[in-house]
PDB file of C-alpha atoms in Angstrom:
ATOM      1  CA  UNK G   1       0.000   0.000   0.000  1.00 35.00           C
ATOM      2  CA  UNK G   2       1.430   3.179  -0.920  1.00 36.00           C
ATOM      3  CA  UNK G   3      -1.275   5.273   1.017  1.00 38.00           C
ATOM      4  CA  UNK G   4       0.373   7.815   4.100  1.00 41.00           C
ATOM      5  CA  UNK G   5      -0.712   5.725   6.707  1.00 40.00           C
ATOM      6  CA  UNK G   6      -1.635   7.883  10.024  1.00 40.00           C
ATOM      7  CA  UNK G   7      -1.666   5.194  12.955  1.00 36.00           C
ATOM      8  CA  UNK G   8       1.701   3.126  12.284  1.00 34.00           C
ATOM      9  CA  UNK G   9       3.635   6.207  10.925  1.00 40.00           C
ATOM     10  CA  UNK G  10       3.892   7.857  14.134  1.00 43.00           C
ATOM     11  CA  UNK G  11       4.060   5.620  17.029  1.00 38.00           C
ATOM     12  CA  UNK G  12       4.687   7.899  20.397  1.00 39.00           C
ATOM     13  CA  UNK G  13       8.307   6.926  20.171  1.00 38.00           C
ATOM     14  CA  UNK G  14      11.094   9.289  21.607  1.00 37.00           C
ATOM     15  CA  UNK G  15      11.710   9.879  17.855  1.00 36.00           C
ATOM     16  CA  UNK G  16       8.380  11.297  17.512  1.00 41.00           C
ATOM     17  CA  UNK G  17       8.542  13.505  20.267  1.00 42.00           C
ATOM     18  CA  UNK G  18      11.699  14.433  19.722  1.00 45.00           C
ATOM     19  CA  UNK G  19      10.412  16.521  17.068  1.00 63.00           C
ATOM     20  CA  UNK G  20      10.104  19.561  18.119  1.00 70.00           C
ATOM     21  CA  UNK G  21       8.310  21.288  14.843  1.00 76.00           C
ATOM     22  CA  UNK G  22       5.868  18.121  14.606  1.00 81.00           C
ATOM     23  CA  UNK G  23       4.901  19.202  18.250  1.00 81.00           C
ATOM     24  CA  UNK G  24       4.522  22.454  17.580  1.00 81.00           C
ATOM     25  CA  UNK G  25       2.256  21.600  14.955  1.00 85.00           C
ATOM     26  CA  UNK G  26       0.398  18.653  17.038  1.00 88.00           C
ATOM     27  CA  UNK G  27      -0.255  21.585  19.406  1.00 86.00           C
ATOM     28  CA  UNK G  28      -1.184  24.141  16.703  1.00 85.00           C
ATOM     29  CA  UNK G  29      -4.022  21.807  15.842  1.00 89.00           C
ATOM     30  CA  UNK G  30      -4.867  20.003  18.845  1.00 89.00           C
ATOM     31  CA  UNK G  31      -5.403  23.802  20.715  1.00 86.00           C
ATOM     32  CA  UNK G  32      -6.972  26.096  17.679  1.00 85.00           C
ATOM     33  CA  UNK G  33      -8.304  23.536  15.033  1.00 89.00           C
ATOM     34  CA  UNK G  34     -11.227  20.870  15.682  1.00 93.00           C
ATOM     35  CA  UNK G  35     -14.506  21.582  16.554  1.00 93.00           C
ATOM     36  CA  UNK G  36     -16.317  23.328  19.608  1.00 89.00           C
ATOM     37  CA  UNK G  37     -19.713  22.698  20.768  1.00 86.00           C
ATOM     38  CA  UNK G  38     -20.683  26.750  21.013  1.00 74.00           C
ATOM     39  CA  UNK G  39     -20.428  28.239  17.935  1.00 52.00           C
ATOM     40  CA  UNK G  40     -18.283  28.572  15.017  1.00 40.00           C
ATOM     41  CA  UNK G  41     -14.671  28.198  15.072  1.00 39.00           C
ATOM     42  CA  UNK G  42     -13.948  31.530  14.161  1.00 38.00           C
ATOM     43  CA  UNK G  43     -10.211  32.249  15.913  1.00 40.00           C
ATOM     44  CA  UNK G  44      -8.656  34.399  13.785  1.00 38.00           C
ATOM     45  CA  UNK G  45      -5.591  32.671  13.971  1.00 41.00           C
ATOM     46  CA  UNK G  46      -3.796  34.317  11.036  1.00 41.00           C
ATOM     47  CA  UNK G  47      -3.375  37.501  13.452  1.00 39.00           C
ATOM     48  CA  UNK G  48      -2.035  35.669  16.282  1.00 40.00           C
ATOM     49  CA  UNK G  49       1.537  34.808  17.010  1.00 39.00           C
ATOM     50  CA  UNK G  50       1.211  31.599  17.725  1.00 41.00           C
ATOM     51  CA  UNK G  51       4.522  30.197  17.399  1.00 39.00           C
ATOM     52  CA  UNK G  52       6.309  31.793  20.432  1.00 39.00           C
ATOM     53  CA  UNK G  53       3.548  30.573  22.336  1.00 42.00           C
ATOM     54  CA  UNK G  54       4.043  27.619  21.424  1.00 44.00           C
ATOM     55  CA  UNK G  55       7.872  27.310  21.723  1.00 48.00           C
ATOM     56  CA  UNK G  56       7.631  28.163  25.012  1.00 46.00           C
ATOM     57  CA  UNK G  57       5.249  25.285  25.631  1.00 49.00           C
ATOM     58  CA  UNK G  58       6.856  22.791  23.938  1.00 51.00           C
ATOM     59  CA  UNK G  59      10.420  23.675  25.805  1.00 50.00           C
ATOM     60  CA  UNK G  60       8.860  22.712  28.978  1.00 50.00           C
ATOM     61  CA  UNK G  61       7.181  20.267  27.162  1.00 50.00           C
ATOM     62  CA  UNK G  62       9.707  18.046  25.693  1.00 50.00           C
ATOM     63  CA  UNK G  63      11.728  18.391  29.308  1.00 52.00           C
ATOM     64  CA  UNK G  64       8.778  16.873  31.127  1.00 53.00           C
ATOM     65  CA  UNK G  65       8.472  13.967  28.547  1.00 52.00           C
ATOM     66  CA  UNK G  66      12.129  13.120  28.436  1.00 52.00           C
ATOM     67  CA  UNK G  67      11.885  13.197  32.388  1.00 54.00           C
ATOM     68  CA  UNK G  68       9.492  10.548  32.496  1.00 48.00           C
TER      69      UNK G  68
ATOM     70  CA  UNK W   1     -21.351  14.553  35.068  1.00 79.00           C
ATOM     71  CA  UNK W   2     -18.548  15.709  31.908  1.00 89.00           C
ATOM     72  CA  UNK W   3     -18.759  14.581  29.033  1.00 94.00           C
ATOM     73  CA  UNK W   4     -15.402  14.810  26.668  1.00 95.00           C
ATOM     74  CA  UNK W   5     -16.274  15.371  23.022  1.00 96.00           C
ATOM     75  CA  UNK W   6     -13.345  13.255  20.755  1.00 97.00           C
ATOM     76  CA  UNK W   7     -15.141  13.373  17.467  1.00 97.00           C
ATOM     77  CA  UNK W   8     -18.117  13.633  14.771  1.00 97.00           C
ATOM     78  CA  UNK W   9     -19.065  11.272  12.102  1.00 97.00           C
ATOM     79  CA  UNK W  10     -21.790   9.995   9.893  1.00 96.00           C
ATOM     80  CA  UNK W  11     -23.912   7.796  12.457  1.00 94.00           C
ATOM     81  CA  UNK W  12     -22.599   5.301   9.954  1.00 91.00           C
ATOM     82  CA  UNK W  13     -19.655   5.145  10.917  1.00 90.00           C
ATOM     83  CA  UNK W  14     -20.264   5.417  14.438  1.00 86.00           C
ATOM     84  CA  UNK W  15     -21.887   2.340  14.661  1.00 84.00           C
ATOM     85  CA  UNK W  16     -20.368  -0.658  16.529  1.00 79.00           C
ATOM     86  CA  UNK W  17     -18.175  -2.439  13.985  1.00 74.00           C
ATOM     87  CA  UNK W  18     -18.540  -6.141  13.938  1.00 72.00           C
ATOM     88  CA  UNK W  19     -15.244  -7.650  14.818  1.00 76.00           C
ATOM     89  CA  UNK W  20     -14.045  -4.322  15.742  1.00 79.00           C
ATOM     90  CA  UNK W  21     -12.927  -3.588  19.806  1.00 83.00           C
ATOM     91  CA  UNK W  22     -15.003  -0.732  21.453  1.00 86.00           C
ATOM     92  CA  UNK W  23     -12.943   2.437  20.819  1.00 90.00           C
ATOM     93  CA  UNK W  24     -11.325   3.946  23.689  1.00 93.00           C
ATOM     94  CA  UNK W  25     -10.498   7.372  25.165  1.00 93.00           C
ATOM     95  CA  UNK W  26      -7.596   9.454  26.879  1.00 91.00           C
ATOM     96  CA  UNK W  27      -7.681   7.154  29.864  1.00 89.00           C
ATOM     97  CA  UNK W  28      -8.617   4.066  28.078  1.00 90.00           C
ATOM     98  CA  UNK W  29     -12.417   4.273  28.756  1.00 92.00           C
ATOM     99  CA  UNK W  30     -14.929   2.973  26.626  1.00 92.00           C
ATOM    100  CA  UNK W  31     -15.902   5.327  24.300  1.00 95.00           C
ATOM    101  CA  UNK W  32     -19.905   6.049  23.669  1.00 93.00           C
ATOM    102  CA  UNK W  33     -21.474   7.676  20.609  1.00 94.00           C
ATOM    103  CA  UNK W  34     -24.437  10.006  20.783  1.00 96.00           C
ATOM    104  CA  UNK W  35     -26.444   9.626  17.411  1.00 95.00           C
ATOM    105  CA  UNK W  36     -28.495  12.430  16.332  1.00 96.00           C
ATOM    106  CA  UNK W  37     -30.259  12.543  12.610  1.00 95.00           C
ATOM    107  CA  UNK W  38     -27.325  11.042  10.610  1.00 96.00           C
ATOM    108  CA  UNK W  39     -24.837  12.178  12.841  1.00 97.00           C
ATOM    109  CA  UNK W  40     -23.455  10.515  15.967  1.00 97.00           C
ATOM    110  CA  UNK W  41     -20.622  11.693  18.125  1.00 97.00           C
ATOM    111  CA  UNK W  42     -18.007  10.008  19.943  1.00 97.00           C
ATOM    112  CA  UNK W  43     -17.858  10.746  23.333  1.00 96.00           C
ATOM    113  CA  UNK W  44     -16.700   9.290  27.196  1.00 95.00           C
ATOM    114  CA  UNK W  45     -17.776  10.255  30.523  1.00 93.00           C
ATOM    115  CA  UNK W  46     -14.881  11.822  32.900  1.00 91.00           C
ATOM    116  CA  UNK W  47     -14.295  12.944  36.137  1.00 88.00           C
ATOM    117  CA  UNK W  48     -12.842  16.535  34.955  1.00 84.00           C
ATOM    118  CA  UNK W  49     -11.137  17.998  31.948  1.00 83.00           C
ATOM    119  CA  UNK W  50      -8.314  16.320  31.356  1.00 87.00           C
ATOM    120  CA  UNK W  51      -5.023  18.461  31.903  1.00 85.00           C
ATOM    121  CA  UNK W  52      -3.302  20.320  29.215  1.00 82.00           C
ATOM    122  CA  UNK W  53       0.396  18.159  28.966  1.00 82.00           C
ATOM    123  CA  UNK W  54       2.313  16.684  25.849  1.00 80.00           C
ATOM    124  CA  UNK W  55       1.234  13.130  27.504  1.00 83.00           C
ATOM    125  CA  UNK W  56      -2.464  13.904  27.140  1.00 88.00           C
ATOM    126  CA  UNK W  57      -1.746  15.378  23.904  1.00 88.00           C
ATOM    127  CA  UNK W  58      -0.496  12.586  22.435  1.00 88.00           C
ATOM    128  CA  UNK W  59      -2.587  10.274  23.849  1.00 91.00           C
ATOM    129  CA  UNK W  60      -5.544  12.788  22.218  1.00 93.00           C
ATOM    130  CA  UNK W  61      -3.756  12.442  18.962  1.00 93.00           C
ATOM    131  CA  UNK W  62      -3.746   8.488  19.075  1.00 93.00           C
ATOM    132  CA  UNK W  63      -7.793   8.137  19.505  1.00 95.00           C
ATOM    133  CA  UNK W  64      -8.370  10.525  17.303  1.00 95.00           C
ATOM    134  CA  UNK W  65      -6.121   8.651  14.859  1.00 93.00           C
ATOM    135  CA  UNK W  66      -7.706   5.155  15.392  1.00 92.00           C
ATOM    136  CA  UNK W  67     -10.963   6.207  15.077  1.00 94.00           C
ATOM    137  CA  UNK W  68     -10.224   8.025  11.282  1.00 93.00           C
ATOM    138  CA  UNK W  69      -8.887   4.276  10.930  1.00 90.00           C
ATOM    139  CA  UNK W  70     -13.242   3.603  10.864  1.00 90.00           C
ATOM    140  CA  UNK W  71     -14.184   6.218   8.536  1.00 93.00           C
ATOM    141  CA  UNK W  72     -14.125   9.913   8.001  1.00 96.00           C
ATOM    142  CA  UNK W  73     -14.448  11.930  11.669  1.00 97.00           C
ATOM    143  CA  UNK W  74     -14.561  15.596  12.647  1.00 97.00           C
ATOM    144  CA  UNK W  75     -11.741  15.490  15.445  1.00 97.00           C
ATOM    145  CA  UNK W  76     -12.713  17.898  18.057  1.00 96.00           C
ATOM    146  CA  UNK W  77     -10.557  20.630  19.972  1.00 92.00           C
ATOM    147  CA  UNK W  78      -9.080  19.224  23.034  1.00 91.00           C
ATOM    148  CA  UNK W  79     -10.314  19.951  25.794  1.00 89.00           C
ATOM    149  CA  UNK W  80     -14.566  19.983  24.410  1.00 91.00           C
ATOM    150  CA  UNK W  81     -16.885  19.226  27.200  1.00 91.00           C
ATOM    151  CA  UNK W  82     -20.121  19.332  28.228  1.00 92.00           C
ATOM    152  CA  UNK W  83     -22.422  18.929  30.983  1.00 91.00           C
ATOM    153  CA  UNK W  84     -25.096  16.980  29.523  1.00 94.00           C
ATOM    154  CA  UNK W  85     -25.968  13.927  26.725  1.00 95.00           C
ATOM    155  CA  UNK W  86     -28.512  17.157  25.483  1.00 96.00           C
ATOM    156  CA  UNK W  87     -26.136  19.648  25.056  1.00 94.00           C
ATOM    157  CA  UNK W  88     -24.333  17.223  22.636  1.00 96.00           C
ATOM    158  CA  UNK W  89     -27.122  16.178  20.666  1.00 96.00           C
ATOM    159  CA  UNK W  90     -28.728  19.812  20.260  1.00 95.00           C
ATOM    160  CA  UNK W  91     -25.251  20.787  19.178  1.00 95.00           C
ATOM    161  CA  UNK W  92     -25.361  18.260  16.437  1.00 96.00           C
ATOM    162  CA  UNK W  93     -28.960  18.712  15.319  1.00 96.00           C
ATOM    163  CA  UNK W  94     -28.659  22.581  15.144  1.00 94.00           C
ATOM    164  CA  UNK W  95     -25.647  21.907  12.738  1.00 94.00           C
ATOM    165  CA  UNK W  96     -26.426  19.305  11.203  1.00 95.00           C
ATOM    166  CA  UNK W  97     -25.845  20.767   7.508  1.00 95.00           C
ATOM    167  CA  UNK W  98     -22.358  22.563   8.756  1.00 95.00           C
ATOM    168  CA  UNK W  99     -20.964  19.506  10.034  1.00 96.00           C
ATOM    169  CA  UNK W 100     -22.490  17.258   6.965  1.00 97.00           C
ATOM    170  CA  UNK W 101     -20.827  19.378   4.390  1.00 96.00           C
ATOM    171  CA  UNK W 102     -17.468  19.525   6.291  1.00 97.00           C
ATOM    172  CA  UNK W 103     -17.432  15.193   7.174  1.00 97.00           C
ATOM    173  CA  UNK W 104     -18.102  15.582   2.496  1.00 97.00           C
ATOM    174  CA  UNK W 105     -14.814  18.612   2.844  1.00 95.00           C
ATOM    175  CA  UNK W 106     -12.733  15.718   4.525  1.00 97.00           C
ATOM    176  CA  UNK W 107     -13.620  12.764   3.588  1.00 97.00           C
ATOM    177  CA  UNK W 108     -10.659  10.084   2.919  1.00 94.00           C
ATOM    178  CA  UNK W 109      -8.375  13.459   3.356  1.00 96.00           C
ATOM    179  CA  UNK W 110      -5.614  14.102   5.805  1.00 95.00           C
ATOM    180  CA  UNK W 111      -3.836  17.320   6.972  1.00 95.00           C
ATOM    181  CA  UNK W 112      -0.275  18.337   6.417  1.00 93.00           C
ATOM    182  CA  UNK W 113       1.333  21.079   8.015  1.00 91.00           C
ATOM    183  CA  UNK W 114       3.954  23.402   6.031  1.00 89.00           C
ATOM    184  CA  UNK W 115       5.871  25.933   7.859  1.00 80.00           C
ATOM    185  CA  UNK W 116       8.062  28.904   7.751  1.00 73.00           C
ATOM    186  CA  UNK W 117      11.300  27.809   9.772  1.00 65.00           C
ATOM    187  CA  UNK W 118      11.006  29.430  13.363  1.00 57.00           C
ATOM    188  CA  UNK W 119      13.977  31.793  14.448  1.00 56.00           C
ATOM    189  CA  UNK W 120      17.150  30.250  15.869  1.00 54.00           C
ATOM    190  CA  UNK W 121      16.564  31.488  19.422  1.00 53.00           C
ATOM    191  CA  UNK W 122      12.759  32.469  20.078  1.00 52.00           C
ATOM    192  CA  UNK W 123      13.579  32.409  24.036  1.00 54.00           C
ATOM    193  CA  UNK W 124      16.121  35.597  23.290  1.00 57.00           C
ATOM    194  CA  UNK W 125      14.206  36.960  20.389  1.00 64.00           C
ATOM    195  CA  UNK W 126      11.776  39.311  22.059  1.00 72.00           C
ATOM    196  CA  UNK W 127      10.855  42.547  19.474  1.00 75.00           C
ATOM    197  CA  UNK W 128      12.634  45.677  21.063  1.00 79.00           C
ATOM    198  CA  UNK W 129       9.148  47.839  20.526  1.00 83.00           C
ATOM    199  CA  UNK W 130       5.643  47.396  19.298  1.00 84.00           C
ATOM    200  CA  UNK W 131       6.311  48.778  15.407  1.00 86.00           C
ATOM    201  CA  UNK W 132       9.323  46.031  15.420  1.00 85.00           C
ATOM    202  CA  UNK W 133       6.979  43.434  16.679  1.00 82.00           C
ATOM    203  CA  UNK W 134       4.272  44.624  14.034  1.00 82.00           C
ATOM    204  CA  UNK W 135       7.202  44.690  11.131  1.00 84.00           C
ATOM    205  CA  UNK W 136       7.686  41.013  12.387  1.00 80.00           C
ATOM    206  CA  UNK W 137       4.010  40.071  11.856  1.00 77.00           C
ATOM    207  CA  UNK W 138       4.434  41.545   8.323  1.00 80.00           C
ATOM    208  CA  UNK W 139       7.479  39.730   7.490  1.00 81.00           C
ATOM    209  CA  UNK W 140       5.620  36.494   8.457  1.00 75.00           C
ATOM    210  CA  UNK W 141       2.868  37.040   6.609  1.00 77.00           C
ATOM    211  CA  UNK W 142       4.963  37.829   3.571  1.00 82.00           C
ATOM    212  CA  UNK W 143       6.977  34.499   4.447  1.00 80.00           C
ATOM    213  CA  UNK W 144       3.391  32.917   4.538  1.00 77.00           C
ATOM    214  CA  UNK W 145       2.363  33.886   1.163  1.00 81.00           C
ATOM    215  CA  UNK W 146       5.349  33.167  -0.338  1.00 82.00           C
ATOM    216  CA  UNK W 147       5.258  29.888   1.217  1.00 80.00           C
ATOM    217  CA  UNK W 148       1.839  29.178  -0.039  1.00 79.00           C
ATOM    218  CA  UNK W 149       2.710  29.993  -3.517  1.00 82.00           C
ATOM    219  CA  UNK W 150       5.888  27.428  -3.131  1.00 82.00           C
ATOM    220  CA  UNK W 151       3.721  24.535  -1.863  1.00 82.00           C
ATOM    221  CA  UNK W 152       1.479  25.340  -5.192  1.00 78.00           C
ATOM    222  CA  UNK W 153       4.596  25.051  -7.223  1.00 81.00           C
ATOM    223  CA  UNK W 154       5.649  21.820  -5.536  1.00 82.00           C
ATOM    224  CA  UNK W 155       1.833  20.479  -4.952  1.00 81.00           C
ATOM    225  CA  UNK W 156      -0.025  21.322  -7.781  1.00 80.00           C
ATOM    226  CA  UNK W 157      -3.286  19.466  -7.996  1.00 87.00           C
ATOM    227  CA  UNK W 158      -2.862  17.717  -4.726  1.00 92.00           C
ATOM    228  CA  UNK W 159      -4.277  19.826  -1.960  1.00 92.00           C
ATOM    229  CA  UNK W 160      -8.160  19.565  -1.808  1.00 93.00           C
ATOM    230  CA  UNK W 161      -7.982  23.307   0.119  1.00 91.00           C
ATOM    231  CA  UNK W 162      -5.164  25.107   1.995  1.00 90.00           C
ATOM    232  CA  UNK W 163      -5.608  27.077   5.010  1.00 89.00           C
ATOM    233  CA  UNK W 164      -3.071  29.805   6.514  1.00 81.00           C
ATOM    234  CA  UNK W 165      -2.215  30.127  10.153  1.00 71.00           C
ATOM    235  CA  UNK W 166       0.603  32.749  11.285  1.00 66.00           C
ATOM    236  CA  UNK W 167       3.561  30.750  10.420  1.00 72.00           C
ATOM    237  CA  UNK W 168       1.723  28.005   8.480  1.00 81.00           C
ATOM    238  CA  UNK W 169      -0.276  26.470   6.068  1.00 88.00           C
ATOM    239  CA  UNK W 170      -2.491  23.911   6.431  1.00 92.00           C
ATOM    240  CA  UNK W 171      -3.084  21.578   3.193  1.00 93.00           C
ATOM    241  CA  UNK W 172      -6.426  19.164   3.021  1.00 96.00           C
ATOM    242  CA  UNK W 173      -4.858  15.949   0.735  1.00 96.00           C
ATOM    243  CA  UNK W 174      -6.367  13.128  -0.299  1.00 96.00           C
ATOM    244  CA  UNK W 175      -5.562   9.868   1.386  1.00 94.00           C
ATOM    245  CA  UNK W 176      -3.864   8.418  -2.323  1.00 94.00           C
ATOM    246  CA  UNK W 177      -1.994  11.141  -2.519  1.00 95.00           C
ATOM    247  CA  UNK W 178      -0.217  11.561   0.458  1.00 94.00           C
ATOM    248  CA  UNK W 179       2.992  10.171  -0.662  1.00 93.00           C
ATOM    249  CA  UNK W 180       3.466  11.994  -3.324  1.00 93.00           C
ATOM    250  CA  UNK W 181       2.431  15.165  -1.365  1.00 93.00           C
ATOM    251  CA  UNK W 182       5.101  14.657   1.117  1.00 91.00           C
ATOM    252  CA  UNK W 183       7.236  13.600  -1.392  1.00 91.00           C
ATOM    253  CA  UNK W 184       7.241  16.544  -4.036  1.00 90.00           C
ATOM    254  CA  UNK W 185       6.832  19.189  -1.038  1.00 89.00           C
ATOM    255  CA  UNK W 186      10.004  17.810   1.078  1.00 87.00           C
ATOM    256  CA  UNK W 187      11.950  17.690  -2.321  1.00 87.00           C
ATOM    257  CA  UNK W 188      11.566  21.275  -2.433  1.00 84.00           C
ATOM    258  CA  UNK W 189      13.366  21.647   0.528  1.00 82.00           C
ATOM    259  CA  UNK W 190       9.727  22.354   3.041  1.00 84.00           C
ATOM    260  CA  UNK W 191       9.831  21.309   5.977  1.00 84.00           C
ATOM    261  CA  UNK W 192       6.391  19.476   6.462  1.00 89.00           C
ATOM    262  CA  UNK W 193       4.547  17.481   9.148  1.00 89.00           C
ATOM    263  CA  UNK W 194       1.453  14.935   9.123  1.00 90.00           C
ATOM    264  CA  UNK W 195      -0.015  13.168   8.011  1.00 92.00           C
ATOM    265  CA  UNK W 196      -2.804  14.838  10.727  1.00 94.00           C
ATOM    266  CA  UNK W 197      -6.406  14.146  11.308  1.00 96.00           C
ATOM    267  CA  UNK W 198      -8.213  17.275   9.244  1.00 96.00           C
ATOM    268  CA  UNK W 199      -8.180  19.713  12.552  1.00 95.00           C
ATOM    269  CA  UNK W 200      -8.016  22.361  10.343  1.00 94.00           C
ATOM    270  CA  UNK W 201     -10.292  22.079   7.990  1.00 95.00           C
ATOM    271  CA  UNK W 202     -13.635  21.318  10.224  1.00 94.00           C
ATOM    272  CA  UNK W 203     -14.906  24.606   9.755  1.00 87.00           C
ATOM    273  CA  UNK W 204     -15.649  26.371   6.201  1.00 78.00           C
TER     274      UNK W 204
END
């Protein structure tokens, strides 16, 4: 099968984690995409900065998971 | 009682699947589904929201990911709760068409993320005043565009619909043609990530 498969190309393996942009964008999508039960999704997220945010998440982030 | 909304789906699709286990949640619960009209959601009962870490991301990322494995879903937010089995069901019978025509946007597609590289140092690069931090936003949105007009060199004919984000863009691609996706895109030297559930693409 040639097909991008989702569920056996990224196991939650320290390889995985370790990447840091594929976190940021887990995070990206996880926090401002997907649906909400009241109302629209309307974040205007094209004004927001959301990459520092982020960063700063993910370097605590990635400390916690190597911890444990 | 909370209830934790994972996903949405065709009450097809939420259906129990013969020979399939019972799909499970964050903290391996049985998940339930809600049907309403032709829609059904997938949902669990918890004892409180579960807590914003990388662990519970992941572990987010994972049901979300095995339940696409039964058929097209709308992945929720993380985090979506509510009080009652009601509030769920009124939510999906009130939009009904919105969430019908975006399950059609997704189906058998997948998400890949494209982004403009982040500076070396974002700990020690804090804008000296508010017109440098605007410039900034500028530059990013001119990095944006001009990434978006790379990815339709590199991509042409492959994304379904692209969306932009501050530093990003999000591309909708079919299922078939993920490989090649990935694989004309990263030959141009992008850095790209997924293949993700359709997060970004669940509203119009």
């Amino acid at each position: 099968m040639t097909t991008a498969e989702l569920v056996p190309k990224r196991p939650p393996s320290p390889g995985y984690l370790g990447n840091d942009i594929a976190l940021i964008d887990l995070l990206d999508r996880l926090l401002y995409g997907g649906v909400v039960i009241h109302g629209e999704i309307t974040l205007g997220v094209a004004d927001i900065d959301l990459v520092k945010l982020d960063l700063r998440v993910l370097v605590a982030s990635i400390d916690k998971l190597l911890e444990s | 009682m909370t209830l934790l909304l994972y996903a949405i789906a065709e009450a097809t699709v939420a259906e129990p699947h013969r020979g399939e286990p019972q799909p499970r949640g964050l903290a391996d619960e049985p998940l339930s589904t809600l049907p309403s009209g032709d829609l059904a959601a997938f949902v669990s009962d918890v004892e409180t929201v579960p807590e914003a870490t990388p662990r519970k991301f992941l572990a987010y990322e994972q049901v979300i990911e095995r339940l696409m494995s039964r058929g097209t879903v709308l992945p929720a937010r993380f985090g979506t709760t509510a009080e009652t089995e009601h509030e769920i069901k009124a939510m999906l019978a009130e939009r009904q068409l919105e969430f019908l025509e975006a399950l059609s946007r997704v189906k058998g597609a997948v998400e890949f993320a494209i982004r403009v590289p982040p500076p070396p140092d974002p700990t020690q690069d804090q804008p000296d005043s508010g017109t440098e931090y605007m410039n900034r936003l500028m530059d990013q949105s001119r990095q944006t565009t001009e990434l978006a007009k790379q990815v339709e060199g590199a991509a042409q004919g492959l994304t379904i619909s692209t969306r932009r984000t501050a530093r990003s863009l999000a591309c909708l691609v079919s299922r078939q043609q993920a490989s090649e996706f990935l694989a004309r895109t990263r030959a141009r030297g992008l850095t790209v990530t997924g293949p993700w559930p359709p997060y970004s693409f669940v509203a119009r």
